[in-house]
Amino acid sequence: MIRKIIHIDKEKCNGCGLCASACHEGAIGMVDGKAQLLREDYCDGLGDCLPACPTGAITFVEREAAAYDEAAVKEHLKNRKAEASVHTAASVNAVSPANNAAPVFGGCPGSRMRSMQRKNNQTASAGSDASSNAASNTVPASYVPESQLTQWPIQIKLAPVNAPYFNNARLLIAADCTAFAYGNFHEKFIKNHITLIGCPKLDDVDYSEKLSEIIRNNNIKDISIVRMEVPCCGGIVMAVQNALKQSGKMIPWQVVTISIDGEIME
């Protein structure tokens, strides 16, 4: 039959996988780092994937194509959900970095869920020396700060709402500029937290719905919000406040503001 269906220009596709995430029918997948229409009968022709594409690689065409098969889509989504549950369980039980990268996202490899174990065993004396001697610029040459990030992805837009690492988590929600402005961000804020970042001005989205799902579906212990002093950063605080209201949960939360010159503002 002749019908409207999507067309993906592989030359324009940058492999971000956002279209695969936006496709509610699972018609799009990532093949060799590029988005691809996996099955014509999964595509409903409504185009939820179009606005998600940042490069304009997806358009509509009218051509001979298999009819949309709603029953097949439901069965496909059911199977994919079951497979995701298996991967999630595997990631919870994994103990080595090589094994804890089980994906629960079928798009861009960079958006697959990961849990990372951190040794957190930097030599105490090295860390102490680094702190005490920072002012005199005598930090030992052998001291290498360790990343405290324990999960991936960290972008609010990409985070899976039911990731196992959210359960019993202390949640850090930070404006993405803060980690660049504040030098000791990992030790001060990321350590012992699950981290989500975003920029309400550049992303031009309301994070409230996504954050409310995360809060509603998981046992979050507390929330720390780290923002910059600039006015537009107030959007990330408002998003968390709205998410808490929408979730119906009472969770302790606090806001820390970082100045442009890299200081914590009182």
Coordinates of C-alpha atoms in Angstrom, one line a residue, residues 10-263:
K10 CA 22.2 8.5 6.9
E11 CA 24.5 11.2 5.8
K12 CA 22.8 13.7 8.1
C13 CA 22.4 11.2 11.0
N14 CA 24.9 11.8 13.8
G15 CA 24.1 8.7 15.7
C16 CA 22.7 10.4 18.8
G17 CA 19.9 7.8 19.2
L18 CA 17.3 10.4 20.3
C19 CA 14.9 9.3 17.5
A20 CA 15.1 5.7 18.7
S21 CA 14.2 6.9 22.2
A22 CA 11.3 9.0 20.9
C23 CA 9.8 6.3 18.8
H24 CA 7.1 4.7 21.0
E25 CA 6.6 1.8 18.6
G26 CA 10.3 0.7 18.6
A27 CA 10.4 1.1 14.8
I28 CA 13.8 2.8 14.9
G29 CA 17.1 1.3 16.0
M30 CA 20.8 2.0 15.8
V31 CA 22.8 0.0 13.3
D32 CA 26.5 0.6 12.9
G33 CA 26.1 3.9 14.7
K34 CA 23.3 5.2 12.5
A35 CA 19.5 5.4 13.0
Q36 CA 17.6 2.9 10.8
L37 CA 14.0 2.1 10.3
L38 CA 14.0 -1.6 11.4
R39 CA 10.5 -2.6 10.3
E40 CA 8.0 -0.7 8.2
D41 CA 5.0 -2.3 9.9
Y42 CA 6.1 -0.8 13.2
C43 CA 6.0 2.8 11.9
D44 CA 2.7 4.5 12.5
G45 CA 3.6 7.5 10.3
L46 CA 2.8 10.0 13.1
G47 CA 6.4 11.3 13.3
D48 CA 7.1 11.5 17.1
C49 CA 10.8 11.0 16.0
L50 CA 11.0 14.1 13.8
P51 CA 11.2 16.8 16.5
A52 CA 13.7 14.7 18.4
C53 CA 16.3 14.7 15.6
P54 CA 18.8 17.5 16.0
T55 CA 20.2 17.3 12.5
G56 CA 17.0 17.1 10.4
A57 CA 17.9 13.7 9.2
I58 CA 14.3 12.4 9.4
T59 CA 11.6 13.3 6.9
F60 CA 8.2 11.9 5.7
V61 CA 7.9 10.3 2.3
E62 CA 4.9 8.6 0.6
R63 CA 5.8 5.3 -0.9
E64 CA 4.9 1.6 -1.0
A65 CA 5.2 0.2 2.5
A66 CA 3.8 -2.5 4.7
A67 CA 0.7 -1.4 6.7
Y68 CA 1.1 -0.4 10.3
D69 CA 0.6 -3.5 12.5
E70 CA -0.5 -2.5 16.0
A71 CA -0.7 -6.0 17.3
A72 CA 2.9 -6.7 16.1
V73 CA 4.0 -3.5 17.8
K74 CA 2.5 -4.4 21.1
E75 CA 4.1 -7.8 21.0
H76 CA 7.5 -6.2 20.1
L77 CA 7.2 -3.7 23.0
K78 CA 6.3 -6.5 25.4
N79 CA 9.3 -8.5 24.4
R80 CA 11.6 -5.5 24.6
K81 CA 10.4 -4.6 28.1
A82 CA 11.1 -8.2 29.2
E83 CA 14.6 -8.0 27.7
A84 CA 15.3 -4.7 29.4
S85 CA 14.3 -6.2 32.8
V86 CA 16.8 -9.0 32.2
H87 CA 19.5 -6.4 31.4
T88 CA 18.7 -4.3 34.4
A89 CA 18.9 -7.3 36.7
A90 CA 22.3 -8.2 35.2
S91 CA 23.6 -4.6 35.8
V92 CA 22.6 -4.8 39.4
N93 CA 24.5 -8.0 40.0
A94 CA 27.6 -7.1 37.9
V95 CA 30.8 -6.5 39.9
S96 CA 33.4 -5.6 37.3
P97 CA 33.5 -2.6 35.0
A98 CA 33.6 -4.9 32.0
N99 CA 30.3 -6.5 33.0
N100 CA 28.3 -3.6 34.4
A101 CA 27.4 -2.0 31.1
A102 CA 24.2 -3.8 30.4
P103 CA 22.0 -1.6 28.2
V104 CA 18.4 -0.7 29.0
F105 CA 18.3 1.8 26.1
G106 CA 18.1 0.7 22.5
G107 CA 19.5 3.8 20.9
C108 CA 22.9 5.5 21.0
P109 CA 25.6 3.4 22.8
G110 CA 26.5 6.6 24.8
S111 CA 23.0 6.6 26.3
R112 CA 23.1 3.0 27.6
M113 CA 22.7 2.7 31.3
R114 CA 25.8 1.8 33.3
S115 CA 26.7 1.5 37.0
M116 CA 30.3 2.0 37.9
Q117 CA 31.9 0.9 41.2
R118 CA 34.5 3.3 42.6
K119 CA 37.2 2.2 44.9
N120 CA 37.2 5.5 46.8
N121 CA 40.6 4.5 48.2
Q122 CA 42.8 7.4 47.2
T123 CA 45.7 7.5 49.6
A124 CA 44.5 9.5 52.5
S125 CA 47.7 11.3 53.0
A126 CA 47.8 12.3 49.3
G127 CA 44.2 13.7 49.6
S128 CA 45.0 15.5 52.8
D129 CA 48.2 16.9 51.4
A130 CA 46.4 18.1 48.3
S131 CA 43.8 20.0 50.5
S132 CA 46.2 21.4 53.0
N133 CA 48.7 22.6 50.4
A134 CA 46.3 23.8 47.8
A135 CA 46.8 27.4 48.8
S136 CA 50.6 27.2 48.5
N137 CA 50.4 25.4 45.1
T138 CA 52.4 22.4 46.5
V139 CA 49.9 19.6 45.6
P140 CA 52.0 16.4 45.2
A141 CA 52.7 15.6 41.6
S142 CA 51.6 12.0 42.2
Y143 CA 48.1 13.0 43.4
V144 CA 45.4 12.3 40.7
P145 CA 41.8 13.0 41.8
E146 CA 39.5 10.1 41.2
S147 CA 36.1 10.5 39.5
Q148 CA 33.2 9.9 41.9
L149 CA 30.7 9.4 39.2
T150 CA 28.9 6.0 39.7
Q151 CA 26.3 5.9 36.9
W152 CA 25.6 6.7 33.3
P153 CA 23.9 8.6 31.6
I154 CA 23.9 11.8 33.6
Q155 CA 21.8 14.0 31.3
I156 CA 18.3 14.4 32.7
K157 CA 16.9 14.0 29.2
L158 CA 18.6 10.6 28.7
A159 CA 18.3 9.1 32.2
P160 CA 16.0 6.0 32.4
V161 CA 13.4 6.6 35.0
N162 CA 13.5 3.1 36.5
A163 CA 17.3 2.6 36.6
P164 CA 18.2 0.4 39.6
Y165 CA 20.8 2.9 40.9
F166 CA 18.0 5.4 41.7
N167 CA 16.7 3.1 44.5
N168 CA 17.7 4.4 47.9
A169 CA 19.8 7.1 46.2
R170 CA 20.9 10.5 47.3
L171 CA 20.2 12.5 44.2
L172 CA 22.3 15.3 42.9
I173 CA 20.6 17.5 40.3
A174 CA 23.1 20.1 38.9
A175 CA 23.3 22.7 36.3
D176 CA 25.9 21.5 33.9
C177 CA 28.1 24.6 34.2
T178 CA 28.6 24.1 37.9
A179 CA 31.1 21.3 37.5
F180 CA 33.3 23.6 35.5
A181 CA 33.0 26.5 37.8
Y182 CA 33.7 24.7 41.1
G183 CA 37.0 22.9 41.1
N184 CA 36.3 20.3 43.7
F185 CA 32.9 19.3 42.3
H186 CA 33.4 15.5 42.4
E187 CA 34.5 15.3 46.1
K188 CA 32.1 18.0 47.3
F189 CA 28.9 17.1 45.4
I190 CA 29.1 14.0 43.2
K191 CA 30.6 11.6 45.8
N192 CA 28.0 9.2 47.3
H193 CA 25.3 10.7 45.0
I194 CA 23.5 9.7 41.8
T195 CA 24.1 12.6 39.5
L196 CA 21.8 14.2 36.9
I197 CA 22.7 17.4 35.0
G198 CA 21.0 19.7 32.6
C199 CA 20.7 23.3 31.4
P200 CA 17.1 24.6 31.4
K201 CA 18.1 27.4 29.1
L202 CA 20.0 25.5 26.4
D203 CA 17.8 22.3 26.5
D204 CA 14.7 24.5 26.3
V205 CA 12.6 21.8 28.0
D206 CA 10.7 21.4 31.3
Y207 CA 12.5 18.8 33.3
S208 CA 9.6 18.5 35.8
E209 CA 7.8 15.6 34.2
K210 CA 10.9 13.5 33.9
L211 CA 12.1 14.3 37.4
S212 CA 8.7 13.6 38.9
E213 CA 8.7 10.1 37.3
I214 CA 12.1 9.4 38.8
I215 CA 11.1 10.6 42.2
R216 CA 7.7 8.9 42.1
N217 CA 9.0 5.5 40.9
N218 CA 12.1 5.3 43.2
N219 CA 12.9 5.6 46.9
I220 CA 15.0 8.8 46.8
K221 CA 16.5 9.7 50.2
D222 CA 17.3 13.3 49.6
I223 CA 18.0 15.8 46.8
S224 CA 20.8 18.3 46.4
I225 CA 20.4 21.0 43.7
V226 CA 23.5 22.8 42.6
R227 CA 23.0 25.8 40.4
M228 CA 25.0 28.8 39.1
E229 CA 24.3 32.3 40.3
V230 CA 23.0 33.4 36.9
P231 CA 19.2 33.9 36.7
C232 CA 18.5 31.3 34.1
C233 CA 19.7 28.6 36.5
G234 CA 16.6 29.2 38.6
G235 CA 14.8 27.0 36.1
I236 CA 16.5 23.9 37.3
V237 CA 15.4 24.7 40.9
M238 CA 11.8 25.3 39.8
A239 CA 11.8 22.0 37.9
V240 CA 12.8 20.1 41.0
Q241 CA 10.2 21.9 43.1
N242 CA 7.5 21.2 40.6
A243 CA 8.6 17.5 40.3
L244 CA 8.4 17.1 44.1
K245 CA 4.9 18.5 44.1
Q246 CA 3.8 16.3 41.2
S247 CA 5.3 13.2 42.8
G248 CA 3.3 13.7 46.0
K249 CA 6.4 12.8 48.1
M250 CA 8.0 14.7 51.0
I251 CA 11.8 14.4 50.4
P252 CA 14.4 16.6 52.0
W253 CA 16.1 18.9 49.5
Q254 CA 18.6 21.8 49.5
V255 CA 20.0 24.3 47.0
V256 CA 23.7 25.3 46.7
T257 CA 24.6 28.2 44.5
I258 CA 28.0 28.5 42.8
S259 CA 29.3 31.9 41.8
I260 CA 30.8 32.5 38.4
D261 CA 34.2 32.8 39.9
G262 CA 33.9 29.3 41.4
E263 CA 32.9 30.0 45.0

